[in-house]
Short mmCIF file of C-alpha atoms in Angstrom, two decimals:
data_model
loop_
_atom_site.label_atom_id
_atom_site.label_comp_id
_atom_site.label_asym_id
_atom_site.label_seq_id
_atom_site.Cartn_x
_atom_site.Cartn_y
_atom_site.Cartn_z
CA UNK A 1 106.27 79.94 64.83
CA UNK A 2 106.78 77.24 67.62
CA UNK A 3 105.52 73.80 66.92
CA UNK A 4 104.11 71.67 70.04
CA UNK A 5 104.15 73.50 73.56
CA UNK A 6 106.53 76.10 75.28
CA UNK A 7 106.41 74.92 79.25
CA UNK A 8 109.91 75.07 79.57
CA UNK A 9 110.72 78.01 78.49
CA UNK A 10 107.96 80.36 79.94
CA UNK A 11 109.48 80.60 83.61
CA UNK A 12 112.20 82.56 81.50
CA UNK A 13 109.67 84.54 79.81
CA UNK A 14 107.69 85.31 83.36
CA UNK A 15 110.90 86.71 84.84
CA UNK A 16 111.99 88.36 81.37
CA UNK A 17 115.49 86.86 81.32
CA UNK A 18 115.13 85.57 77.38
CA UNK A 19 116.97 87.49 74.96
CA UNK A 20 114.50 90.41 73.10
CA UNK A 21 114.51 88.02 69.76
CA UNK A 22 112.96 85.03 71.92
CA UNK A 23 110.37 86.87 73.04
CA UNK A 24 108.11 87.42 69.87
CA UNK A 25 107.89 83.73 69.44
CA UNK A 26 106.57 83.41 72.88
CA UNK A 27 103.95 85.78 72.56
CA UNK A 28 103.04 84.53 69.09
CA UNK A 29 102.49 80.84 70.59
CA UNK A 30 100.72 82.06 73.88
CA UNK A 31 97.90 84.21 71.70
CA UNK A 32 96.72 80.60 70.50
CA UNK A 33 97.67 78.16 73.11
CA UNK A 34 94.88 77.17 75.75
CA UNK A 35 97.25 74.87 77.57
CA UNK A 36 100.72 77.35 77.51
CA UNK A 37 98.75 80.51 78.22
CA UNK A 38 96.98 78.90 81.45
CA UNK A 39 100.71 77.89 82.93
CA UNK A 40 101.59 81.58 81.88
CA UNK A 41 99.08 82.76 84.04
CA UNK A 42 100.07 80.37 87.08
CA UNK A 43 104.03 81.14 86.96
CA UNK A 44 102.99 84.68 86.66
CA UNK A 45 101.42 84.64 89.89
CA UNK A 46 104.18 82.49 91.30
CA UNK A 47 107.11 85.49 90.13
CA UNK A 48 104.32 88.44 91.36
CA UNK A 49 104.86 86.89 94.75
CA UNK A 50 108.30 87.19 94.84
CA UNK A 51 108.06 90.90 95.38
CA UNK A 52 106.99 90.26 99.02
CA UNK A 53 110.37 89.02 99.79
CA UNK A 54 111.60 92.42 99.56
CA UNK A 55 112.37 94.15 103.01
CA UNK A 56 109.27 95.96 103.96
CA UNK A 57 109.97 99.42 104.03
CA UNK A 58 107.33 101.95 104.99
CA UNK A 59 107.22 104.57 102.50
CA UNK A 60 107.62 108.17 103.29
CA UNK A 61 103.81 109.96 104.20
CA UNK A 62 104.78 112.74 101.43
CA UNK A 63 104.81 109.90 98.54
CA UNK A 64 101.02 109.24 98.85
CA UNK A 65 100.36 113.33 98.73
CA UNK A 66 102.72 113.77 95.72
CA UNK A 67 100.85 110.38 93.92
CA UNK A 68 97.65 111.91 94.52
CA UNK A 69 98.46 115.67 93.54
CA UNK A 70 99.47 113.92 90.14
CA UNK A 71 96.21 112.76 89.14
CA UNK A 72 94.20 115.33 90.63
CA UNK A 73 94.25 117.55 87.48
CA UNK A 74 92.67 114.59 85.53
CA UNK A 75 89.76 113.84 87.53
CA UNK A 76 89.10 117.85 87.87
CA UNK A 77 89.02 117.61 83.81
CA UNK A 78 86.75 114.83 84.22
CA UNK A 79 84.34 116.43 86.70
CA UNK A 80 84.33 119.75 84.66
CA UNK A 81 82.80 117.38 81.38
CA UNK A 82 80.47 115.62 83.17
CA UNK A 83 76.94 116.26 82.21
CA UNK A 84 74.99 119.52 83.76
CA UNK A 85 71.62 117.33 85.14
CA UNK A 86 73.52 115.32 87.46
CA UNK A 87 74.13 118.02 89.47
CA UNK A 88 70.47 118.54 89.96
CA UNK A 89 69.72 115.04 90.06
CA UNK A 90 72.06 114.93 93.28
CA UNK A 91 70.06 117.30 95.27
CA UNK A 92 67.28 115.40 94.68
CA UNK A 93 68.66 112.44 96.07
CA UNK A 94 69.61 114.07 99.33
CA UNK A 95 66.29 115.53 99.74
CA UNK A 96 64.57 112.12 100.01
CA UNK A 97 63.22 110.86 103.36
CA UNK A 98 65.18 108.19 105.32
CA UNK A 99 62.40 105.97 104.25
CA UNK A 100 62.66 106.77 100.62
CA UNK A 101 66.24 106.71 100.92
CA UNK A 102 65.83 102.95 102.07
CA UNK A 103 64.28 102.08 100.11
CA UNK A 104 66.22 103.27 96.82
CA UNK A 105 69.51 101.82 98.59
CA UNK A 106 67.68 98.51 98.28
CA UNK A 107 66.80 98.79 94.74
CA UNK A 108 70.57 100.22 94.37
CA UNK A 109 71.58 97.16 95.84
CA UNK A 110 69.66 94.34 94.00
CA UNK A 111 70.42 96.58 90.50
CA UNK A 112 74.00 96.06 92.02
CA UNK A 113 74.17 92.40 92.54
CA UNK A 114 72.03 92.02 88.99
CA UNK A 115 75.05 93.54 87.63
CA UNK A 116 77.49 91.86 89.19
CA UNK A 117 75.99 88.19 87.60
CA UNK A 118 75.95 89.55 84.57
CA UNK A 119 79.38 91.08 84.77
CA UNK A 120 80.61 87.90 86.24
CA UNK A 121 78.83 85.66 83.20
CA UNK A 122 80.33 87.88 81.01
CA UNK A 123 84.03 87.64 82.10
CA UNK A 124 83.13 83.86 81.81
CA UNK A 125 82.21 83.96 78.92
CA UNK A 126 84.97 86.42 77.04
CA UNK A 127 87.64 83.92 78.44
CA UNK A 128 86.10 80.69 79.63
CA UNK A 129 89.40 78.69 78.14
CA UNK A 130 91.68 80.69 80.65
CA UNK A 131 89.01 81.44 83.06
CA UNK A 132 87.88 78.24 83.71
CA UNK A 133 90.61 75.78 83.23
CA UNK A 134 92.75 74.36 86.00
CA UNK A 135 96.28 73.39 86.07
CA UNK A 136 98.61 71.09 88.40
CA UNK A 137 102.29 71.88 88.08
CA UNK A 138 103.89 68.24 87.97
CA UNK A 139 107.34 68.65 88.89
CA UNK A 140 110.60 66.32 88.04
CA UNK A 141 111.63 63.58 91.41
CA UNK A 142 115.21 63.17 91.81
CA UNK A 143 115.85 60.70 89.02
CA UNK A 144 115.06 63.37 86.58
CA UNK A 145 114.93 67.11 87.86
CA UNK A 146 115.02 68.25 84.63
CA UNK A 147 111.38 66.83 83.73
CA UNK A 148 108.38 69.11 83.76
CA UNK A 149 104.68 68.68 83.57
CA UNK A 150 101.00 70.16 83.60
CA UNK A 151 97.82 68.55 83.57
CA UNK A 152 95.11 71.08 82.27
CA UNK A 153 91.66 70.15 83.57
CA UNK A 154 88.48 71.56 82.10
CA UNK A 155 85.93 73.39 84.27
CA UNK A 156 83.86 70.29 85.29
CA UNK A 157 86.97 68.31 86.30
CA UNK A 158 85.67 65.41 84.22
CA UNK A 159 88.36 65.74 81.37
CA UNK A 160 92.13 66.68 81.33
CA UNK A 161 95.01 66.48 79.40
CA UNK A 162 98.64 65.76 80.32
CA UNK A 163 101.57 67.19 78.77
CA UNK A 164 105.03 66.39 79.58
CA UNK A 165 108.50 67.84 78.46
CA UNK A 166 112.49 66.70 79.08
CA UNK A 167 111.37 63.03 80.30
CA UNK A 168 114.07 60.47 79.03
CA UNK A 169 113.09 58.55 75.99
CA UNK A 170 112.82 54.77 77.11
CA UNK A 171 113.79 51.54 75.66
CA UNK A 172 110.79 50.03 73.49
CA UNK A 173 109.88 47.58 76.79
CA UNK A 174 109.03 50.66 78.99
CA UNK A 175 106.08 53.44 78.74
CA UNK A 176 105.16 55.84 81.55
CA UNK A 177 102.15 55.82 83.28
CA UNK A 178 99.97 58.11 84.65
CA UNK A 179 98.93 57.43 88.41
CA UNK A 180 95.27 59.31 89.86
CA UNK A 181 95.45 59.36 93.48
CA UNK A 182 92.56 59.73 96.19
CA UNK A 183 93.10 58.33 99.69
CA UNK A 184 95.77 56.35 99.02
CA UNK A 185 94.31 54.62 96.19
CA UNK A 186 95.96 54.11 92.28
CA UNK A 187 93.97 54.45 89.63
CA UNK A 188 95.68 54.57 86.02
CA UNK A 189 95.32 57.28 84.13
CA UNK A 190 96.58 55.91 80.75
CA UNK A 191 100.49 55.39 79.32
CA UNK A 192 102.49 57.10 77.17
CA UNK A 193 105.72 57.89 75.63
CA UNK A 194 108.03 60.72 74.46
CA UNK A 195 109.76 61.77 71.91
CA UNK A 196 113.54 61.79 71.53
CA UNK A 197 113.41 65.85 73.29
CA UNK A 198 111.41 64.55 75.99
CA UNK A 199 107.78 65.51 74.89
CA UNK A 200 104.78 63.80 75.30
CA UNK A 201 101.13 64.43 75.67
CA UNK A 202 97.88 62.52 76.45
CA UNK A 203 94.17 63.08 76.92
CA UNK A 204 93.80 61.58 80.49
CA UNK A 205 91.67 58.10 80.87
CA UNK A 206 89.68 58.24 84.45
CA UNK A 207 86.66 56.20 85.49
CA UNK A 208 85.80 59.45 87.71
CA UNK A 209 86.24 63.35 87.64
CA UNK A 210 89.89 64.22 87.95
CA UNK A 211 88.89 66.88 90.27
CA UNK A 212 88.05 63.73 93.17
CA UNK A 213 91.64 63.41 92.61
CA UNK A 214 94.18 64.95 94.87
CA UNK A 215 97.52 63.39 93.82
CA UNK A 216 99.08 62.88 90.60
CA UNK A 217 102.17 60.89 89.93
CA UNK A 218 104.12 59.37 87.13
CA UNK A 219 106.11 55.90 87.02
CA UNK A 220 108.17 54.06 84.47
CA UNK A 221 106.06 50.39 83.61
CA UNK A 222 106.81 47.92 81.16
CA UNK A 223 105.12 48.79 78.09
CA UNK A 224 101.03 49.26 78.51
CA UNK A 225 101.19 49.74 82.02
CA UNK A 226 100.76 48.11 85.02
CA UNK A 227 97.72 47.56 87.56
CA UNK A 228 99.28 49.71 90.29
CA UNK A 229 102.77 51.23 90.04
CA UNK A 230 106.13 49.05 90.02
CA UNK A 231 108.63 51.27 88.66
CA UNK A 232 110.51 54.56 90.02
CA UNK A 233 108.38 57.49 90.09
CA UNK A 234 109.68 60.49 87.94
CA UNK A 235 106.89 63.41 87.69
CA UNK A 236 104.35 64.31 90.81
CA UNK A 237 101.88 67.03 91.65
CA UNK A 238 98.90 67.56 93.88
CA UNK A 239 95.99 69.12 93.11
CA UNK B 1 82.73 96.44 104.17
CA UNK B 2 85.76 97.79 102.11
CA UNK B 3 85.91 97.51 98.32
CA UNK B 4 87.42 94.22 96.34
CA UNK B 5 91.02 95.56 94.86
CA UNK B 6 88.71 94.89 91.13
CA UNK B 7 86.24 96.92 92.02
CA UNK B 8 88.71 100.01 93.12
CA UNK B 9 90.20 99.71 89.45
CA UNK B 10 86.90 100.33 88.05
CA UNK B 11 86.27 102.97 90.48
CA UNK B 12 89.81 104.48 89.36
CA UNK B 13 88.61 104.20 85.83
CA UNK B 14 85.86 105.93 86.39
CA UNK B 15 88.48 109.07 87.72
CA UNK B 16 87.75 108.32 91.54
CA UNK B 17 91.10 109.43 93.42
CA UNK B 18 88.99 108.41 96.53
CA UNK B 19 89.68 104.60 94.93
CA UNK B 20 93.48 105.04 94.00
CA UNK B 21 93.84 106.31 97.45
CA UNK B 22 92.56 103.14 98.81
CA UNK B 23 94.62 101.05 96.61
CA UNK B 24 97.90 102.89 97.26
CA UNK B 25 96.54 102.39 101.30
CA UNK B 26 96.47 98.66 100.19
CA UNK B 27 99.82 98.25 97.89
CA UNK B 28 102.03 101.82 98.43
CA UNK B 29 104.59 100.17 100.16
CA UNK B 30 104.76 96.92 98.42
CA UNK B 31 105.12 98.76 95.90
CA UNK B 32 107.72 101.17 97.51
CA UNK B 33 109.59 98.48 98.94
CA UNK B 34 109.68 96.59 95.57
CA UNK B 35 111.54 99.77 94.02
CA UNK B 36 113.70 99.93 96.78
CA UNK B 37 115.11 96.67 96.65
CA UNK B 38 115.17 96.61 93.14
CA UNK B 39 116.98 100.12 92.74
CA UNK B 40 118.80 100.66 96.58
CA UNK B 41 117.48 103.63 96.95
CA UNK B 42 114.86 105.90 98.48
CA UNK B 43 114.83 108.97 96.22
CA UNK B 44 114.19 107.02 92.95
CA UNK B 45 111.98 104.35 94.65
CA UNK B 46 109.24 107.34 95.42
CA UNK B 47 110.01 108.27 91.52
CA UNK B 48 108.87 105.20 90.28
CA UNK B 49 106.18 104.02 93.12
CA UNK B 50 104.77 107.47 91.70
CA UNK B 51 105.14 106.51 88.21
CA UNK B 52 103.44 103.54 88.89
CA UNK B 53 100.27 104.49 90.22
CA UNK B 54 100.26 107.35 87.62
CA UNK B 55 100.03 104.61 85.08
CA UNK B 56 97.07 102.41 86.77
CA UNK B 57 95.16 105.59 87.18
CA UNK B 58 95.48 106.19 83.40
CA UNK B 59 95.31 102.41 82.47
CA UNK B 60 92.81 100.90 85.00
CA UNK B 61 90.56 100.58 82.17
CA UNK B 62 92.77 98.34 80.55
CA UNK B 63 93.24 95.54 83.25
CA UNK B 64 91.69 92.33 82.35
CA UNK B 65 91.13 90.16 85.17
CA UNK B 66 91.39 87.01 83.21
CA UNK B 67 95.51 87.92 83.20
CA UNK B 68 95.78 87.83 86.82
CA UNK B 69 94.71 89.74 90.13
CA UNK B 70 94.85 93.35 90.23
CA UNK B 71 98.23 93.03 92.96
CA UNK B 72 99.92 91.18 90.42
CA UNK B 73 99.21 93.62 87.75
CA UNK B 74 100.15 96.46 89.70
CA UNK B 75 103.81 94.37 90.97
CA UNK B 76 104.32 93.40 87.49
CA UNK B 77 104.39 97.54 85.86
CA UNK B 78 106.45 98.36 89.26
CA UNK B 79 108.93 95.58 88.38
CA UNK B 80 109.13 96.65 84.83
CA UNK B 81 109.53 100.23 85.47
CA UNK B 82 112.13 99.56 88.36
CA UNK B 83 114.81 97.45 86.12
CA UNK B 84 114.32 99.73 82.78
CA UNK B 85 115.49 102.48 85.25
CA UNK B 86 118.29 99.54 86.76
CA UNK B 87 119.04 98.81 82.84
CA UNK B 88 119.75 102.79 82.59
CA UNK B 89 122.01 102.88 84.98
CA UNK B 90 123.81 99.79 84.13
CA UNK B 91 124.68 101.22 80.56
CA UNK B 92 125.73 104.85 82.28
CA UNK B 93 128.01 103.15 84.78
CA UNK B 94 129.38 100.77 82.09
CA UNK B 95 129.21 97.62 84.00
CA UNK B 96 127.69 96.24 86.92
CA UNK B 97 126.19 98.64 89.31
CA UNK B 98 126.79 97.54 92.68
CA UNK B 99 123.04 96.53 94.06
CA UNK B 100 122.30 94.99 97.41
CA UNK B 101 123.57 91.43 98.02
CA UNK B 102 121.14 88.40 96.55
CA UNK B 103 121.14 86.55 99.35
CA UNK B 104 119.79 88.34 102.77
CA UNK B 105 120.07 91.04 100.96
CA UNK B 106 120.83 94.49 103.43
CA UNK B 107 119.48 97.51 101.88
CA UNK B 108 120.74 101.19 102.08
CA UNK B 109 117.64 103.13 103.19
CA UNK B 110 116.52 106.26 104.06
CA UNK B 111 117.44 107.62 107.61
CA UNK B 112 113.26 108.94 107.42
CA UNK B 113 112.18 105.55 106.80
CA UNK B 114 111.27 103.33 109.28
CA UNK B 115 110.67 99.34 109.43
CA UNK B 116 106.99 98.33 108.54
CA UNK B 117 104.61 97.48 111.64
CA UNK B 118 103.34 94.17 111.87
CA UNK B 119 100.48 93.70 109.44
CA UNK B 120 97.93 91.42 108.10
CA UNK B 121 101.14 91.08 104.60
CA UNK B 122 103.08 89.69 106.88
CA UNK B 123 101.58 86.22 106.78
CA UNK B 124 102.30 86.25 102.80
CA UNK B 125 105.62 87.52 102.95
CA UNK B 126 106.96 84.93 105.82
CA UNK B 127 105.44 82.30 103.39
CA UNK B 128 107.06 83.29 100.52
CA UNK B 129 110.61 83.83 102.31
CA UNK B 130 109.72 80.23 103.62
CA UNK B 131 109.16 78.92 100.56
CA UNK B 132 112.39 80.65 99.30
CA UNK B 133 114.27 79.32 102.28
CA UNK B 134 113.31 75.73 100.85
CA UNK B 135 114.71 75.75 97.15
CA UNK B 136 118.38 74.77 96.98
CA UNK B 137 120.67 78.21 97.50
CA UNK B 138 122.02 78.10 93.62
CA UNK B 139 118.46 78.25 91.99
CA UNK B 140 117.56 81.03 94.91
CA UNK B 141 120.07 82.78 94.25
CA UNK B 142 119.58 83.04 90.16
CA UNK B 143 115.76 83.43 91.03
CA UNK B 144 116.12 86.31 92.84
CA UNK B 145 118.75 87.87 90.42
CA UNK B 146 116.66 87.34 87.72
CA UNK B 147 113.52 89.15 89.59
CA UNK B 148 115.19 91.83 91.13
CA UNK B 149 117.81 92.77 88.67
CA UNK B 150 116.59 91.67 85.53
CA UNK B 151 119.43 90.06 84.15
CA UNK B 152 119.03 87.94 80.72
CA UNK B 153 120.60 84.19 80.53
CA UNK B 154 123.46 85.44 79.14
CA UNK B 155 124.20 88.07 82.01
CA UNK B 156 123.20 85.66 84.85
CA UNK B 157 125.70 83.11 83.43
CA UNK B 158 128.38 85.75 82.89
CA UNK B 159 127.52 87.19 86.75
CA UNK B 160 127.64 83.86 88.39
CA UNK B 161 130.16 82.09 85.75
CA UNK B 162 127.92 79.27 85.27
CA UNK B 163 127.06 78.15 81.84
CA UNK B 164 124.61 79.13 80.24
CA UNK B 165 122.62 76.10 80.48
CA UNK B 166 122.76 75.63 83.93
CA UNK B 167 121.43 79.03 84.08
CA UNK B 168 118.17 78.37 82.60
CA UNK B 169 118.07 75.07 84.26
CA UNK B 170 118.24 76.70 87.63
CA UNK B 171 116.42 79.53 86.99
CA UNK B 172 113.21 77.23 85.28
CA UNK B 173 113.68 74.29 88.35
CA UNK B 174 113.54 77.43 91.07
CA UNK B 175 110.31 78.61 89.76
CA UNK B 176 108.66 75.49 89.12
CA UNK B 177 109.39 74.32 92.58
CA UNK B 178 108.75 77.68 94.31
CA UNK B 179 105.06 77.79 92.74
CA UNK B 180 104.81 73.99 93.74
CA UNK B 181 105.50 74.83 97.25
CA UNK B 182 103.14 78.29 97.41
CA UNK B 183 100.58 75.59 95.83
CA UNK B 184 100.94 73.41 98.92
CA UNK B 185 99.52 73.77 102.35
CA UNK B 186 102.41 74.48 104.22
CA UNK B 187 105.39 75.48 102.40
CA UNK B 188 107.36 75.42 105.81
CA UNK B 189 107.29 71.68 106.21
#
């Protein structure tokens, strides 16, 4: 069982270069983490588009055929179980009058997009940690490349969290501080400090939604912050 | 107006070939050149670009749109499916197998197979080889090994005689900053 969070370690487990015996312990902590499972999702996306910079190569016309003659035995199965009356029930349909058949499609159609709320409330609401959640990637500035970051903000944008991983510890006299940025302007969004592996993690302070937000940055200040940033800038991400 | 790639996987798993057709319209030869870049080769490519939309056809009821869009479902089983066969031949041949080279990388293909016409992908793919063309070339380069050949820490560091820890550092840094710059407006700038 891993203790805290896994950020640095799941680009290696989105391009499947850990060793089989890492792996369990991966998928063990992502089945309960909110915060690891929604970066999952966003390097997973990231490593999905790096099949696009494969040389485009048109695939031979006989490949669709042969794909298609594969699965044709299945959906003849299928057909061959389906019920007896809907074969009836088809006819029945095609004999209706273009004016009937109107307006049916428009009953079809508002059944449809009925549906299609419900289906979409219901997606919400069978994952609305993952589903709703957003994530900026904060990524480490040249005085520390190593450092990683991800603010996870909740579906109104009014509350977040920060976590951070391989920061350097600092001297008791310094704390970093989290920097909210709209049109130029600072706004803290609270201090912190890590551990002795570089880990920290703090529910974000903001006098407005973090969503208004577009920039996100992180500076070294003497301990309890500053009013507006002093020190060198170490983490940033934009939103 | 055509179908949303979600709504042909429910079609699919309702046994509609009409659907999977449309999808493999949409994805066939991402999925086809995927293989062949991953395995160098046309004959084994159209094995597992088959194999792949076998499986969606008998696993579209499984996809959960919560883990992702239906493209990156569908790039993630032809990924798998294209290394294990990679992994196979790495064991019969007892060592590396030579693949295509990481960086540019010219591929062997078919004499039957001819370069794709200019389509609406393109936009994507020039973005992504943008945002490629931006990382530095040593976390590109174990980025793209990792991806296309599936190599572990351990045989990334042994292939490029790095340490192992620089490994993972280059290979976590390169993703990290290639998702950063997909995130951003204009990864070309």
């Amino acid at each position: 069982m891993i203790e805290g969070h896994i950020l640095d370690q799941l680009a290696d487990y989105v391009l499947g270069s850990l060793e089989t015996s890492e792996r369990g312990d991966i998928e063990q902590h992502l089945a309960h983490c909110d915060i690891c499972r929604t970066e999952w999702l966003a390097l997973q996306e990231t490593a999905g588009q790096l099949a696009l910079a494969a040389p485009s190569i048109n695939p031979p016309p006989r490949l669709k055929k042969a794909v298609l003659r594969r699965v044709t035995p299945w959906a003849d199965r299928l057909k061959a179980r389906r019920p007896a009356w809907l074969t009836p029930m088809q006819g029945w349909f095609q004999s209706l009058s273009p004016a009937w058949a109107a307006v049916s499609l428009v009953l079809i159609l508002a059944l449809a997009a009925g549906n299609l709320l419900m289906w979409r409330q219901v997606r919400q609401l069978s994952n609305p940690a993952v589903a709703q959640m957003r994530t900026v990637a904060l990524v480490g500035e040249q005085t520390q490349p190593q450092a990683t970051g991800v603010l996870v903000l909740t579906a109104s944008g009014r509350n977040g969290t920060l976590v951070v991983d391989k920061l350097t510890m600092l001297d008791a006299q310094h704390q970093y501080q989290l920097w909210l940025i709209a049109d130029g302007q600072r706004t803290s969004g609270g201090v912190f400090s890590v551990d002795n592996e570089g880990y920290g993690a703090m529910v974000i302070e903001s006098p407005r939604p973090l969503n208004t937000y577009q920039n996100f940055g992180i500076t070294i200040e003497p301990v309890g912050g500053s009013p507006g940033p002093t020190g060198e800038r170490v983490l940033s991400g934009h939103l | 107006m055509s179908a949303s790639d979600e709504a042909l996987l429910q079609q699919i798993a309702r046994a509609e070939t009409q659907a999977l057709s449309e999808l493999y319209d949409r994805y066939g030869r991402l999925i086809y050149s995927l293989a062949v870049r991953v395995v160098g080769e046309g004959e084994t490519a159209e094995e597992i670009t088959q194999d792949v939309f076998v499986q969606v056809w008998r696993n579209a009821h499984t996809y959960q749109p919560a883990l992702g869009r239906p493209v990156t479902w569908l790039v993630s089983i032809a990924r798998h499916r294209a290394i294990d066969v990679l992994r196979r031949r790495r064991v019969r041949a007892d060592g590396y197998l030579e693949t295509a080279e990481i960086d540019g990388f010219p591929l062997k293909i078919d004499e039957d197979e001819e370069p794709e016409p200019q389509t609406e992908r393109d936009s994507s793919r020039e973005r992504i080889n943008q945002a490629l063309s931006r990382l530095p070339a040593e976390q590109r380069i174990v980025l793209l090994l990792a991806y296309f050949e599936g190599l572990s820490h351990s045989e990334l560091a042994e292939r490029l005689n790095e340490p192992l820890g620089t490994v993972k550092t280059r290979l976590r840094l390169g993703l990290q900053k290639l998702r950063q710059l997909l995130e951003s407006d204009d990864p070309g700038l």
